Amino acid sequence: MTAPMVAPPGLSGVIVADTTIGDVRGEEGFFHYRQYDATALARERSFEEVWHLLIRGTLPNDTELSAWTRLTAEAATIPDDLAYGLLEVMHASAGNEPLVTLRTALSAYGALVGDGPLWDSDEPTKERAAIRDAAVVPWLVATAHQLAQGAGPRAPRPELGHVGNYLWLVTGSEPAPEHIAALTRYLILTIDHGFNNSTFTARTVASTGADLTACLVAGIGALSGPLHGGAPSRALDALDEIGTADRARQWALDQLASGNRVMGFGHAVYRGPDPRSELLKETAIELGGASAELAVHVEAKVVSVLAEAKPDRVLRANVEYYAGVVMQECGIPREMFTPTFACSRVVGWTAHVLEQSRDRKIIRPLSHYSGPEVGRGSSPV
């Protein structure tokens, strides 16, 4: 019998499934959704168009886009009796962590709408659940934030579009066109990114035949970790700590000397510039402001220090570095950075969950036991 293969730490470099949704080509500094360059989509398309692409496999024509926009907007409208039940759940769990409240509220939402196992569902039913859950997440996120601030939820404004409505729900202000455009870029750039940790987690749960909401709640749990979705606020915290560009070099040296990870720099896949960071840097500069100016100067200093200290590795700014600058400039508070990430990535998760549900085989890898030696029949004395 052939011995099982031992995978490398973190499953690095291991292919675990086929997908038609997209791919990340780290060596090339390129990633795509379906057959389209993801950064080109972020520049040229609306969030609704890319959402349609991931779920239905094509970019919509004008008629399809109009129908899809209505469909997703209606899916985000929560009946009063259902909303009341969700508000009770969120009131009970609301704190200063909107992502924690989202995790609880989305789980309750799935139960309230009667979400059934993927194993027993046909394709139209699964798609309806995917659209419904992804559409309601922005309302849940924004409402969790409002409750944490001691305020009540705002009514959605679907006429503003998906991104404009989200800005309205979070800030309570009429969103500026440049802020809608900037946040649209960010949300499209982060809608999917290969088999990242949260996506793989959601697919693993989907392989059990569980309900779609359970898969998304698992993805949220993975996203909440600082090594995954929690970095945008930490990168901005670092900019606050640095304060001025002339302090950036010493700050980076101090971080390395202390053995700390320099948040916002380096990526598990990219070996050169992160294309998402490059477009968000451009977006931050277009928006302007002191944070954007400081971020550009600090990036150059930190990259220089990292190149000197780790010449065998190419460590550049990743998507989280400029994401915080862009979101802050659009009026999104720091504690809402990772929840906003979730509003985007939930669309990618649903696409992957739908794809995984068509493979009727559970994901069940092996482990390698590395504890004390044991023999059959052995027992404690």
Coordinates of C-alpha atoms in Angstrom, one line a residue:
M1 CA 0.0 0.0 0.0
T2 CA 1.4 3.4 -1.0
A3 CA 2.1 5.7 2.0
P4 CA -0.1 8.8 2.1
M5 CA 1.5 12.0 1.0
V6 CA 2.4 14.5 3.7
A7 CA 1.3 18.0 2.7
P8 CA 3.5 21.0 3.4
P9 CA 2.5 23.4 6.3
G10 CA -0.5 25.4 5.5
L11 CA -1.2 23.2 2.4
S12 CA 1.2 25.6 0.6
G13 CA 1.4 24.8 -3.1
V14 CA -1.2 21.9 -2.9
I15 CA -4.1 21.9 -5.3
V16 CA -7.2 20.5 -3.6
A17 CA -9.9 21.1 -6.2
D18 CA -10.8 22.3 -9.7
T19 CA -12.7 25.6 -10.0
T20 CA -14.1 27.7 -12.8
I21 CA -14.6 30.7 -10.6
G22 CA -11.1 32.3 -10.8
D23 CA -7.4 31.9 -10.0
V24 CA -4.5 33.8 -8.5
R25 CA -1.2 33.7 -10.5
G26 CA 1.2 34.9 -7.8
E27 CA 4.4 34.7 -9.8
E28 CA 2.8 36.8 -12.5
G29 CA 1.2 39.3 -10.1
F30 CA -2.2 38.6 -11.7
F31 CA -5.6 37.3 -10.7
H32 CA -8.9 36.8 -12.6
Y33 CA -12.6 36.1 -12.1
R34 CA -13.8 33.5 -14.7
Q35 CA -12.0 34.6 -17.9
Y36 CA -11.6 38.3 -17.0
D37 CA -8.7 40.2 -15.4
A38 CA -10.1 41.1 -12.0
T39 CA -8.4 44.5 -11.9
A40 CA -9.9 45.4 -15.2
L41 CA -13.3 44.5 -13.9
A42 CA -12.7 46.7 -10.8
R43 CA -11.9 49.6 -13.1
E44 CA -14.7 49.2 -15.6
R45 CA -17.7 47.3 -14.1
S46 CA -20.2 47.7 -11.3
F47 CA -20.3 45.4 -8.3
E48 CA -23.7 44.0 -9.5
E49 CA -22.1 43.0 -12.8
V50 CA -19.3 41.1 -11.2
W51 CA -21.7 39.5 -8.7
H52 CA -23.7 38.2 -11.7
L53 CA -20.4 37.0 -13.3
L54 CA -19.5 34.9 -10.2
I55 CA -22.9 33.4 -9.6
R56 CA -24.1 32.9 -13.2
G57 CA -20.9 32.7 -15.0
T58 CA -21.3 35.6 -17.5
L59 CA -21.2 39.4 -17.5
P60 CA -24.8 40.5 -17.9
N61 CA -26.1 42.5 -20.9
D62 CA -28.3 45.5 -20.1
T63 CA -31.5 43.6 -19.8
E64 CA -29.9 40.9 -17.6
L65 CA -28.3 43.5 -15.4
S66 CA -31.5 45.3 -14.9
A67 CA -33.3 42.1 -13.8
W68 CA -30.3 41.1 -11.7
T69 CA -30.2 44.5 -9.9
R70 CA -33.9 44.2 -9.1
L71 CA -33.4 40.6 -7.9
T72 CA -30.6 41.4 -5.5
A73 CA -32.2 44.5 -4.2
E74 CA -35.4 42.7 -3.4
A75 CA -33.4 39.9 -1.7
A76 CA -31.9 42.5 0.6
T77 CA -35.3 43.7 1.7
I78 CA -36.1 42.0 5.0
P79 CA -39.8 41.7 6.0
D80 CA -40.7 43.5 9.2
D81 CA -41.5 40.4 11.2
L82 CA -38.2 38.8 10.2
A83 CA -36.2 42.0 10.8
Y84 CA -37.7 42.3 14.3
G85 CA -36.4 38.8 15.2
L86 CA -33.0 39.6 13.8
L87 CA -32.9 42.9 15.7
E88 CA -33.5 41.0 19.0
V89 CA -30.6 38.7 18.2
M90 CA -28.4 41.6 17.3
H91 CA -29.4 43.6 20.4
A92 CA -28.4 40.6 22.5
S93 CA -25.0 40.2 20.9
A94 CA -24.1 43.7 19.8
G95 CA -20.8 45.1 21.1
N96 CA -17.8 46.7 19.6
E97 CA -17.2 43.8 17.2
P98 CA -19.7 44.1 14.3
L99 CA -18.2 41.0 12.7
V100 CA -19.0 38.9 15.8
T101 CA -22.6 40.2 15.7
L102 CA -22.7 39.4 11.9
R103 CA -21.7 35.9 12.6
T104 CA -24.5 35.4 15.1
A105 CA -27.1 37.4 13.2
L106 CA -26.5 35.5 9.9
S107 CA -26.8 32.2 11.7
A108 CA -30.1 33.3 13.1
Y109 CA -31.2 34.6 9.7
G110 CA -30.6 31.2 8.1
A111 CA -32.8 29.6 10.8
L112 CA -35.5 32.2 10.4
V113 CA -35.8 31.8 6.7
G114 CA -35.7 28.0 6.9
D115 CA -32.4 27.5 5.1
G116 CA -32.2 23.8 4.2
P117 CA -29.2 21.4 3.6
L118 CA -27.4 21.9 0.3
W119 CA -27.5 18.1 -0.1
D120 CA -31.3 18.1 -0.5
S121 CA -31.6 21.3 -2.6
D122 CA -31.9 21.7 -6.3
E123 CA -29.8 24.3 -8.2
P124 CA -32.5 27.1 -8.3
T125 CA -33.1 26.7 -4.6
K126 CA -29.4 26.9 -3.8
E127 CA -28.9 30.0 -6.0
R128 CA -31.8 31.8 -4.3
A129 CA -30.3 31.1 -1.0
A130 CA -26.9 32.3 -2.2
I131 CA -28.3 35.6 -3.5
R132 CA -30.5 36.1 -0.4
D133 CA -27.6 35.6 2.1
A134 CA -25.1 37.7 0.2
A135 CA -27.7 40.5 -0.3
V136 CA -28.7 40.7 3.4
V137 CA -25.1 40.7 4.8
P138 CA -24.6 44.5 4.2
W139 CA -27.8 45.3 6.1
L140 CA -26.7 43.0 9.0
V141 CA -23.2 44.5 9.1
A142 CA -24.5 48.1 9.1
T143 CA -27.2 47.4 11.6
A144 CA -24.7 45.7 14.0
H145 CA -22.6 48.8 13.7
Q146 CA -25.6 51.1 14.5
L147 CA -26.6 49.0 17.5
A148 CA -23.0 49.1 18.8
Q149 CA -23.3 52.9 18.6
G150 CA -26.6 52.9 20.5
A151 CA -28.6 53.8 17.4
G152 CA -31.3 52.1 15.4
P153 CA -31.0 50.5 11.9
R154 CA -31.4 52.6 8.8
A155 CA -33.8 51.7 6.0
P156 CA -32.1 50.5 2.8
R157 CA -32.0 52.7 -0.2
P158 CA -31.8 50.3 -3.2
E159 CA -31.9 53.2 -5.7
L160 CA -28.4 54.1 -4.7
G161 CA -27.1 50.7 -6.0
H162 CA -25.5 48.0 -3.9
V163 CA -22.3 50.0 -3.0
G164 CA -24.0 53.3 -2.5
N165 CA -26.7 51.7 -0.4
Y166 CA -24.0 50.2 1.8
L167 CA -22.3 53.5 2.3
W168 CA -25.7 55.0 3.3
L169 CA -26.4 52.3 5.7
V170 CA -23.0 52.6 7.5
T171 CA -22.6 56.4 7.4
G172 CA -26.1 57.8 7.3
S173 CA -24.9 60.4 4.7
E174 CA -25.6 60.8 1.0
P175 CA -22.7 59.0 -0.6
A176 CA -20.4 61.0 -2.9
P177 CA -20.0 59.6 -6.4
E178 CA -16.2 59.4 -5.9
H179 CA -16.7 57.4 -2.7
I180 CA -19.0 55.0 -4.4
A181 CA -16.5 54.5 -7.3
A182 CA -13.6 54.0 -4.9
L183 CA -15.4 51.5 -2.6
T184 CA -16.7 49.7 -5.7
R185 CA -13.1 49.1 -6.8
Y186 CA -12.2 47.8 -3.3
L187 CA -15.2 45.5 -3.1
I188 CA -14.7 44.0 -6.6
L189 CA -11.0 43.5 -5.9
T190 CA -11.8 41.5 -2.8
I191 CA -14.9 39.6 -4.0
D192 CA -12.8 36.5 -4.5
H193 CA -9.1 35.5 -4.3
G194 CA -8.5 31.8 -5.0
F195 CA -8.6 29.2 -2.3
N196 CA -7.9 31.6 0.6
N197 CA -8.5 30.4 4.1
S198 CA -12.1 31.6 4.5
T199 CA -13.1 30.3 1.0
F200 CA -11.6 26.9 1.6
T201 CA -13.3 26.8 5.0
A202 CA -16.7 27.6 3.4
R203 CA -16.1 25.0 0.7
T204 CA -15.1 22.4 3.4
V205 CA -18.4 22.9 5.2
A206 CA -20.3 22.9 1.9
S207 CA -18.8 19.4 1.1
T208 CA -20.7 18.0 4.1
G209 CA -24.0 19.0 2.5
A210 CA -24.7 21.6 5.3
D211 CA -27.0 24.5 4.6
L212 CA -25.6 27.5 2.8
T213 CA -25.8 29.9 5.7
A214 CA -23.7 27.5 7.8
C215 CA -21.0 27.6 5.1
L216 CA -21.0 31.4 5.2
V217 CA -20.9 31.6 9.0
A218 CA -17.8 29.3 8.9
G219 CA -16.2 31.6 6.3
I220 CA -16.9 34.6 8.6
G221 CA -15.2 32.8 11.5
A222 CA -12.1 32.3 9.3
L223 CA -12.1 35.9 8.1
S224 CA -12.2 37.3 11.6
G225 CA -8.6 36.2 12.3
P226 CA -5.9 39.0 12.1
L227 CA -3.9 37.0 9.6
H228 CA -6.8 37.0 7.2
G229 CA -9.4 39.7 7.2
G230 CA -8.3 41.7 10.3
A231 CA -5.3 43.4 8.7
P232 CA -6.7 46.6 7.1
S233 CA -7.3 48.3 10.5
R234 CA -4.0 47.1 11.8
A235 CA -2.2 48.5 8.8
L236 CA -3.9 51.9 9.4
D237 CA -3.0 51.6 13.1
A238 CA 0.6 51.3 12.1
L239 CA 0.4 54.5 10.0
D240 CA -1.0 56.3 13.0
E241 CA 1.8 55.0 15.2
I242 CA 4.4 56.1 12.6
G243 CA 2.8 59.5 12.3
T244 CA 5.3 61.1 9.9
A245 CA 7.2 59.8 6.9
D246 CA 10.6 60.5 8.5
R247 CA 9.8 57.9 11.3
A248 CA 8.9 55.1 8.9
R249 CA 12.4 53.6 8.5
Q250 CA 13.1 53.4 12.2
W251 CA 9.6 52.0 12.9
A252 CA 10.1 49.2 10.4
L253 CA 13.5 48.4 11.9
D254 CA 12.0 48.3 15.3
Q255 CA 9.3 45.9 14.2
L256 CA 11.8 43.5 12.7
A257 CA 14.0 43.7 15.7
S258 CA 11.1 42.9 18.0
G259 CA 10.1 39.9 15.8
N260 CA 6.8 41.5 14.9
R261 CA 5.0 41.0 11.6
V262 CA 4.8 44.2 9.5
M263 CA 1.1 44.3 8.9
G264 CA 0.1 45.3 5.4
F265 CA 3.3 43.9 3.7
G266 CA 4.0 40.6 2.1
H267 CA 1.5 38.0 0.8
A268 CA 1.3 34.2 0.9
V269 CA 0.9 34.0 -2.9
Y270 CA 2.3 37.1 -4.6
R271 CA 6.1 37.3 -5.1
G272 CA 6.0 40.8 -6.4
P273 CA 3.5 43.7 -6.4
D274 CA 0.0 42.8 -5.3
P275 CA -2.2 44.0 -8.2
R276 CA -5.0 44.8 -5.8
S277 CA -2.7 47.0 -3.7
E278 CA -1.5 48.8 -6.9
L279 CA -5.0 49.7 -7.9
L280 CA -6.0 50.8 -4.4
K281 CA -2.9 52.9 -4.1
E282 CA -4.0 54.7 -7.3
T283 CA -7.5 55.0 -5.8
A284 CA -6.1 56.4 -2.6
I285 CA -4.1 59.0 -4.4
E286 CA -7.1 60.0 -6.5
L287 CA -9.2 60.5 -3.3
G288 CA -6.3 62.5 -1.7
G289 CA -5.9 63.4 1.9
A290 CA -3.2 63.2 4.5
S291 CA -3.5 59.5 5.1
A292 CA -2.9 58.7 1.4
E293 CA 0.1 60.9 1.2
L294 CA 1.6 59.4 4.4
A295 CA 0.9 55.9 3.2
V296 CA 2.8 56.4 -0.1
H297 CA 5.8 57.7 1.7
V298 CA 5.8 55.1 4.4
E299 CA 5.4 52.3 1.8
A300 CA 8.6 53.3 0.1
K301 CA 10.5 53.4 3.3
V302 CA 9.2 50.1 4.7
V303 CA 9.8 48.2 1.4
S304 CA 13.4 49.5 1.4
V305 CA 13.9 48.2 5.0
L306 CA 12.3 44.8 4.2
A307 CA 14.5 44.4 1.1
E308 CA 17.6 45.0 3.1
A309 CA 16.6 42.7 5.9
K310 CA 15.1 39.9 3.8
P311 CA 16.9 40.0 0.4
D312 CA 15.7 36.5 -0.4
R313 CA 12.1 37.6 -0.2
V314 CA 10.1 40.2 -2.1
L315 CA 7.9 41.9 0.4
R316 CA 5.6 44.6 -1.0
A317 CA 2.5 46.3 0.2
N318 CA -0.5 44.0 0.0
V319 CA -4.2 44.7 -0.4
E320 CA -4.8 45.5 3.3
Y321 CA -2.3 48.3 3.3
Y322 CA -4.2 50.7 1.1
A323 CA -7.6 49.2 1.7
G324 CA -7.8 50.9 5.1
V325 CA -6.8 54.3 3.6
V326 CA -9.5 54.0 0.9
M327 CA -12.2 52.9 3.3
Q328 CA -11.4 55.6 5.8
E329 CA -11.5 58.3 3.1
C330 CA -15.0 57.0 2.1
G331 CA -16.2 57.5 5.6
I332 CA -16.1 53.9 6.9
P333 CA -15.0 53.7 10.5
R334 CA -12.0 51.5 11.4
E335 CA -14.0 48.9 13.3
M336 CA -16.0 48.3 10.1
F337 CA -13.1 47.5 7.8
T338 CA -13.2 43.7 8.2
P339 CA -17.0 43.6 8.1
T340 CA -16.9 45.6 4.9
F341 CA -14.5 43.0 3.5
A342 CA -17.1 40.4 4.5
C343 CA -19.7 42.2 2.5
S344 CA -17.6 41.7 -0.6
R345 CA -16.1 38.2 0.1
V346 CA -19.5 36.7 0.9
V347 CA -20.3 36.8 -2.8
G348 CA -17.1 34.8 -3.6
W349 CA -18.0 32.4 -0.8
T350 CA -21.5 31.8 -2.2
A351 CA -20.1 31.1 -5.7
H352 CA -17.6 28.6 -4.2
V353 CA -20.2 27.0 -2.0
L354 CA -22.5 26.5 -5.0
E355 CA -19.6 25.0 -7.0
Q356 CA -18.5 22.7 -4.2
S357 CA -22.1 21.5 -3.6
R358 CA -22.1 19.9 -7.0
D359 CA -19.3 17.6 -6.0
R360 CA -21.0 15.0 -3.8
K361 CA -17.9 14.1 -1.9
I362 CA -16.9 15.2 1.5
I363 CA -13.5 16.8 2.1
R364 CA -11.8 14.5 4.5
P365 CA -7.9 14.7 4.6
L366 CA -5.6 12.7 6.9
S367 CA -3.5 13.9 9.7
H368 CA 0.0 12.8 10.7
Y369 CA 0.3 11.7 14.4
S370 CA 3.5 13.1 16.0
G371 CA 2.8 12.4 19.7
P372 CA 4.4 9.7 21.9
E373 CA 4.9 6.2 20.6
V374 CA 1.8 4.0 21.0
G375 CA 1.1 0.3 20.4
R376 CA -2.1 -1.6 19.9
G377 CA -3.7 -2.6 23.2
S378 CA -1.6 -0.1 25.2
S379 CA -3.3 1.4 28.2
P380 CA -2.3 3.7 31.1
V381 CA -0.8 2.0 34.1

